[in-house]
Amino acid sequence: MSRERPKRLLRILEIVSTRRVATQEDLAQALTAEGWKVTQSSVSRDIQALKLVKGKNGYQRPAGAAAGRDPDEARIREGILTAEAAGDHLVVVHTSPGDAQRVAVSIDRLAWAEVLGTLAGDDTIFIAVADARATRPLIKRLAGPRRKA
């Protein structure tokens, strides 16, 4: 997988969340206008990877990602496979390949007090935690109601 693809996937989510994208060609044109080098087939694979659905208003995130929940919190819940402590001030998070950066951006956007910062690779995120007492609650928060930490 290209190093740019996770960034492009995040940008696609932002595009479909902020404007009407009726066709794959519309999305390809929007990306090209921003300097991304894409083809119709790469856009099609990206749409499939993001599980975007085509509704009456064009492409959009699946209903579960937007139904009354903060999109960043939904992205975290849907993207995290595991979260565990690595010492007193570090939490290690695993995601599916290519998802770590978009999940880390969501964590950063939420600006939780216990999070000092994130460092994301392809499928792993390191989260620096403010103090040792915040580590366990953060892991539970990241795991959400459906997962055990």
PDB file of C-alpha atoms in Angstrom:
ATOM      1  CA  MET A   1       0.000   0.000   0.000  1.00  0.00           C
ATOM      2  CA  SER A   2       1.237   3.459  -0.908  1.00  0.00           C
ATOM      3  CA  ARG A   3       2.259   5.724   1.950  1.00  0.00           C
ATOM      4  CA  GLU A   4      -0.061   8.365   0.526  1.00  0.00           C
ATOM      5  CA  ARG A   5      -3.158   6.157   0.477  1.00  0.00           C
ATOM      6  CA  PRO A   6      -4.066   6.559   4.176  1.00  0.00           C
ATOM      7  CA  LYS A   7      -3.886  10.341   3.735  1.00  0.00           C
ATOM      8  CA  ARG A   8      -5.984  10.131   0.589  1.00  0.00           C
ATOM      9  CA  LEU A   9      -8.562   7.959   2.369  1.00  0.00           C
ATOM     10  CA  LEU A  10      -8.838  10.520   5.156  1.00  0.00           C
ATOM     11  CA  ARG A  11      -9.204  13.290   2.579  1.00  0.00           C
ATOM     12  CA  ILE A  12     -11.967  11.340   0.807  1.00  0.00           C
ATOM     13  CA  LEU A  13     -13.862  11.048   4.102  1.00  0.00           C
ATOM     14  CA  GLU A  14     -13.531  14.801   4.567  1.00  0.00           C
ATOM     15  CA  ILE A  15     -14.680  15.499   1.009  1.00  0.00           C
ATOM     16  CA  VAL A  16     -17.799  13.327   1.189  1.00  0.00           C
ATOM     17  CA  SER A  17     -18.608  14.772   4.625  1.00  0.00           C
ATOM     18  CA  THR A  18     -18.489  18.370   3.405  1.00  0.00           C
ATOM     19  CA  ARG A  19     -19.878  18.329  -0.141  1.00  0.00           C
ATOM     20  CA  ARG A  20     -22.062  16.387  -2.529  1.00  0.00           C
ATOM     21  CA  VAL A  21     -20.166  13.730  -4.462  1.00  0.00           C
ATOM     22  CA  ALA A  22     -22.613  12.080  -6.856  1.00  0.00           C
ATOM     23  CA  THR A  23     -20.217   9.866  -8.833  1.00  0.00           C
ATOM     24  CA  GLN A  24     -16.784   8.295  -8.683  1.00  0.00           C
ATOM     25  CA  GLU A  25     -15.800  10.720 -11.427  1.00  0.00           C
ATOM     26  CA  ASP A  26     -16.831  13.677  -9.210  1.00  0.00           C
ATOM     27  CA  LEU A  27     -14.636  12.324  -6.429  1.00  0.00           C
ATOM     28  CA  ALA A  28     -11.717  11.713  -8.793  1.00  0.00           C
ATOM     29  CA  GLN A  29     -12.028  15.284 -10.102  1.00  0.00           C
ATOM     30  CA  ALA A  30     -12.114  16.727  -6.574  1.00  0.00           C
ATOM     31  CA  LEU A  31      -9.002  14.773  -5.616  1.00  0.00           C
ATOM     32  CA  THR A  32      -7.195  15.687  -8.839  1.00  0.00           C
ATOM     33  CA  ALA A  33      -8.009  19.374  -8.256  1.00  0.00           C
ATOM     34  CA  GLU A  34      -6.206  19.063  -4.904  1.00  0.00           C
ATOM     35  CA  GLY A  35      -3.139  17.483  -6.512  1.00  0.00           C
ATOM     36  CA  TRP A  36      -3.822  13.787  -5.888  1.00  0.00           C
ATOM     37  CA  LYS A  37      -2.926  11.412  -8.710  1.00  0.00           C
ATOM     38  CA  VAL A  38      -5.879   9.031  -8.959  1.00  0.00           C
ATOM     39  CA  THR A  39      -7.622   6.859 -11.510  1.00  0.00           C
ATOM     40  CA  GLN A  40     -11.216   5.726 -11.612  1.00  0.00           C
ATOM     41  CA  SER A  41     -10.136   2.265 -10.456  1.00  0.00           C
ATOM     42  CA  SER A  42      -8.140   3.636  -7.497  1.00  0.00           C
ATOM     43  CA  VAL A  43     -11.108   5.796  -6.480  1.00  0.00           C
ATOM     44  CA  SER A  44     -13.364   2.754  -6.756  1.00  0.00           C
ATOM     45  CA  ARG A  45     -11.036   0.748  -4.480  1.00  0.00           C
ATOM     46  CA  ASP A  46     -10.909   3.653  -2.012  1.00  0.00           C
ATOM     47  CA  ILE A  47     -14.709   3.867  -1.909  1.00  0.00           C
ATOM     48  CA  GLN A  48     -14.877   0.140  -1.254  1.00  0.00           C
ATOM     49  CA  ALA A  49     -12.168   0.276   1.437  1.00  0.00           C
ATOM     50  CA  LEU A  50     -13.984   3.102   3.232  1.00  0.00           C
ATOM     51  CA  LYS A  51     -17.319   1.280   2.864  1.00  0.00           C
ATOM     52  CA  LEU A  52     -18.916   4.421   1.492  1.00  0.00           C
ATOM     53  CA  VAL A  53     -22.525   4.078   0.407  1.00  0.00           C
ATOM     54  CA  LYS A  54     -24.272   5.880  -2.402  1.00  0.00           C
ATOM     55  CA  GLY A  55     -27.447   7.586  -1.267  1.00  0.00           C
ATOM     56  CA  LYS A  56     -29.770  10.147  -2.783  1.00  0.00           C
ATOM     57  CA  ASN A  57     -27.218  12.863  -1.993  1.00  0.00           C
ATOM     58  CA  GLY A  58     -24.261  10.972  -3.422  1.00  0.00           C
ATOM     59  CA  TYR A  59     -21.524   9.079  -1.625  1.00  0.00           C
ATOM     60  CA  GLN A  60     -21.529   9.174   2.159  1.00  0.00           C
ATOM     61  CA  ARG A  61     -20.208   7.355   5.168  1.00  0.00           C
ATOM     62  CA  PRO A  62     -22.195   4.329   6.334  1.00  0.00           C
ATOM     63  CA  ALA A  63     -25.173   5.208   8.531  1.00  0.00           C
ATOM     64  CA  GLY A  64     -23.520   3.704  11.640  1.00  0.00           C
ATOM     65  CA  ALA A  65     -20.649   6.176  11.360  1.00  0.00           C
ATOM     66  CA  ALA A  66     -22.881   9.215  11.359  1.00  0.00           C
ATOM     67  CA  ALA A  67     -26.089   8.277  13.147  1.00  0.00           C
ATOM     68  CA  GLY A  68     -26.133  10.683  16.062  1.00  0.00           C
ATOM     69  CA  ARG A  69     -22.471  10.154  16.936  1.00  0.00           C
ATOM     70  CA  ASP A  70     -19.409  12.304  16.577  1.00  0.00           C
ATOM     71  CA  PRO A  71     -17.669  11.157  13.367  1.00  0.00           C
ATOM     72  CA  ASP A  72     -14.269  11.171  15.076  1.00  0.00           C
ATOM     73  CA  GLU A  73     -15.525   8.994  17.929  1.00  0.00           C
ATOM     74  CA  ALA A  74     -17.143   6.659  15.410  1.00  0.00           C
ATOM     75  CA  ARG A  75     -13.893   6.473  13.419  1.00  0.00           C
ATOM     76  CA  ILE A  76     -12.034   5.532  16.609  1.00  0.00           C
ATOM     77  CA  ARG A  77     -14.563   2.851  17.594  1.00  0.00           C
ATOM     78  CA  GLU A  78     -14.629   1.371  14.107  1.00  0.00           C
ATOM     79  CA  GLY A  79     -10.882   1.577  13.503  1.00  0.00           C
ATOM     80  CA  ILE A  80      -9.292   0.242  16.679  1.00  0.00           C
ATOM     81  CA  LEU A  81      -8.585  -3.465  16.950  1.00  0.00           C
ATOM     82  CA  THR A  82      -6.677  -3.419  20.268  1.00  0.00           C
ATOM     83  CA  ALA A  83      -5.450  -0.888  22.823  1.00  0.00           C
ATOM     84  CA  GLU A  84      -3.067  -1.740  25.631  1.00  0.00           C
ATOM     85  CA  ALA A  85      -0.716  -0.052  28.063  1.00  0.00           C
ATOM     86  CA  ALA A  86       3.032  -0.056  27.437  1.00  0.00           C
ATOM     87  CA  GLY A  87       4.284   1.395  30.693  1.00  0.00           C
ATOM     88  CA  ASP A  88       2.745   4.229  32.671  1.00  0.00           C
ATOM     89  CA  HIS A  89       2.626   6.904  29.978  1.00  0.00           C
ATOM     90  CA  LEU A  90       2.192   5.065  26.688  1.00  0.00           C
ATOM     91  CA  VAL A  91      -0.764   3.326  25.081  1.00  0.00           C
ATOM     92  CA  VAL A  92      -0.230   1.193  21.976  1.00  0.00           C
ATOM     93  CA  VAL A  93      -3.167   0.914  19.593  1.00  0.00           C
ATOM     94  CA  HIS A  94      -3.462  -1.497  16.663  1.00  0.00           C
ATOM     95  CA  THR A  95      -5.716  -0.877  13.673  1.00  0.00           C
ATOM     96  CA  SER A  96      -6.271  -2.528  10.332  1.00  0.00           C
ATOM     97  CA  PRO A  97      -3.495  -1.778   7.841  1.00  0.00           C
ATOM     98  CA  GLY A  98      -3.787   1.778   6.573  1.00  0.00           C
ATOM     99  CA  ASP A  99      -6.148   2.966   9.322  1.00  0.00           C
ATOM    100  CA  ALA A 100      -3.727   4.184  11.999  1.00  0.00           C
ATOM    101  CA  GLN A 101      -3.265   7.715  10.699  1.00  0.00           C
ATOM    102  CA  ARG A 102      -6.948   8.480  10.284  1.00  0.00           C
ATOM    103  CA  VAL A 103      -7.704   7.092  13.767  1.00  0.00           C
ATOM    104  CA  ALA A 104      -4.836   9.123  15.254  1.00  0.00           C
ATOM    105  CA  VAL A 105      -6.127  12.282  13.568  1.00  0.00           C
ATOM    106  CA  SER A 106      -9.530  11.624  15.139  1.00  0.00           C
ATOM    107  CA  ILE A 107      -7.944  11.186  18.567  1.00  0.00           C
ATOM    108  CA  ASP A 108      -6.024  14.436  18.084  1.00  0.00           C
ATOM    109  CA  ARG A 109      -9.154  16.319  16.950  1.00  0.00           C
ATOM    110  CA  LEU A 110     -11.074  15.267  20.055  1.00  0.00           C
ATOM    111  CA  ALA A 111      -8.334  16.867  22.198  1.00  0.00           C
ATOM    112  CA  TRP A 112      -8.875  14.628  25.227  1.00  0.00           C
ATOM    113  CA  ALA A 113      -7.095  16.057  28.255  1.00  0.00           C
ATOM    114  CA  GLU A 114      -5.241  12.831  29.060  1.00  0.00           C
ATOM    115  CA  VAL A 115      -3.700  12.606  25.556  1.00  0.00           C
ATOM    116  CA  LEU A 116      -0.482  14.563  25.087  1.00  0.00           C
ATOM    117  CA  GLY A 117       0.007  13.406  21.504  1.00  0.00           C
ATOM    118  CA  THR A 118      -0.134  10.583  18.987  1.00  0.00           C
ATOM    119  CA  LEU A 119       2.345   9.011  16.613  1.00  0.00           C
ATOM    120  CA  ALA A 120       0.870   6.839  13.866  1.00  0.00           C
ATOM    121  CA  GLY A 121       2.330   4.380  11.432  1.00  0.00           C
ATOM    122  CA  ASP A 122       0.387   2.179   9.042  1.00  0.00           C
ATOM    123  CA  ASP A 123      -1.404  -0.016  11.583  1.00  0.00           C
ATOM    124  CA  THR A 124      -0.019   1.102  14.968  1.00  0.00           C
ATOM    125  CA  ILE A 125      -0.491   4.244  17.042  1.00  0.00           C
ATOM    126  CA  PHE A 126       1.560   5.298  20.075  1.00  0.00           C
ATOM    127  CA  ILE A 127      -0.359   7.606  22.407  1.00  0.00           C
ATOM    128  CA  ALA A 128       1.563   9.611  25.011  1.00  0.00           C
ATOM    129  CA  VAL A 129      -0.588   9.850  28.142  1.00  0.00           C
ATOM    130  CA  ALA A 130      -0.438  12.762  30.593  1.00  0.00           C
ATOM    131  CA  ASP A 131      -0.093  10.653  33.736  1.00  0.00           C
ATOM    132  CA  ALA A 132      -0.121   7.033  34.849  1.00  0.00           C
ATOM    133  CA  ARG A 133      -3.595   7.303  36.385  1.00  0.00           C
ATOM    134  CA  ALA A 134      -5.082   8.220  32.985  1.00  0.00           C
ATOM    135  CA  THR A 135      -3.750   5.178  31.112  1.00  0.00           C
ATOM    136  CA  ARG A 136      -6.455   2.623  32.053  1.00  0.00           C
ATOM    137  CA  PRO A 137      -9.393   5.036  31.612  1.00  0.00           C
ATOM    138  CA  LEU A 138      -8.022   6.038  28.202  1.00  0.00           C
ATOM    139  CA  ILE A 139      -7.819   2.402  27.114  1.00  0.00           C
ATOM    140  CA  LYS A 140     -11.444   1.896  28.176  1.00  0.00           C
ATOM    141  CA  ARG A 141     -12.456   5.068  26.364  1.00  0.00           C
ATOM    142  CA  LEU A 142     -10.702   3.926  23.191  1.00  0.00           C
ATOM    143  CA  ALA A 143     -12.265   0.473  23.407  1.00  0.00           C
ATOM    144  CA  GLY A 144     -15.774   1.886  23.556  1.00  0.00           C
ATOM    145  CA  PRO A 145     -18.848  -0.020  24.674  1.00  0.00           C
ATOM    146  CA  ARG A 146     -18.476  -2.883  22.192  1.00  0.00           C
ATOM    147  CA  ARG A 147     -14.915  -3.992  22.927  1.00  0.00           C
ATOM    148  CA  LYS A 148     -12.918  -5.139  25.899  1.00  0.00           C
ATOM    149  CA  ALA A 149      -9.565  -3.471  26.470  1.00  0.00           C
TER     150      ALA A 149
END
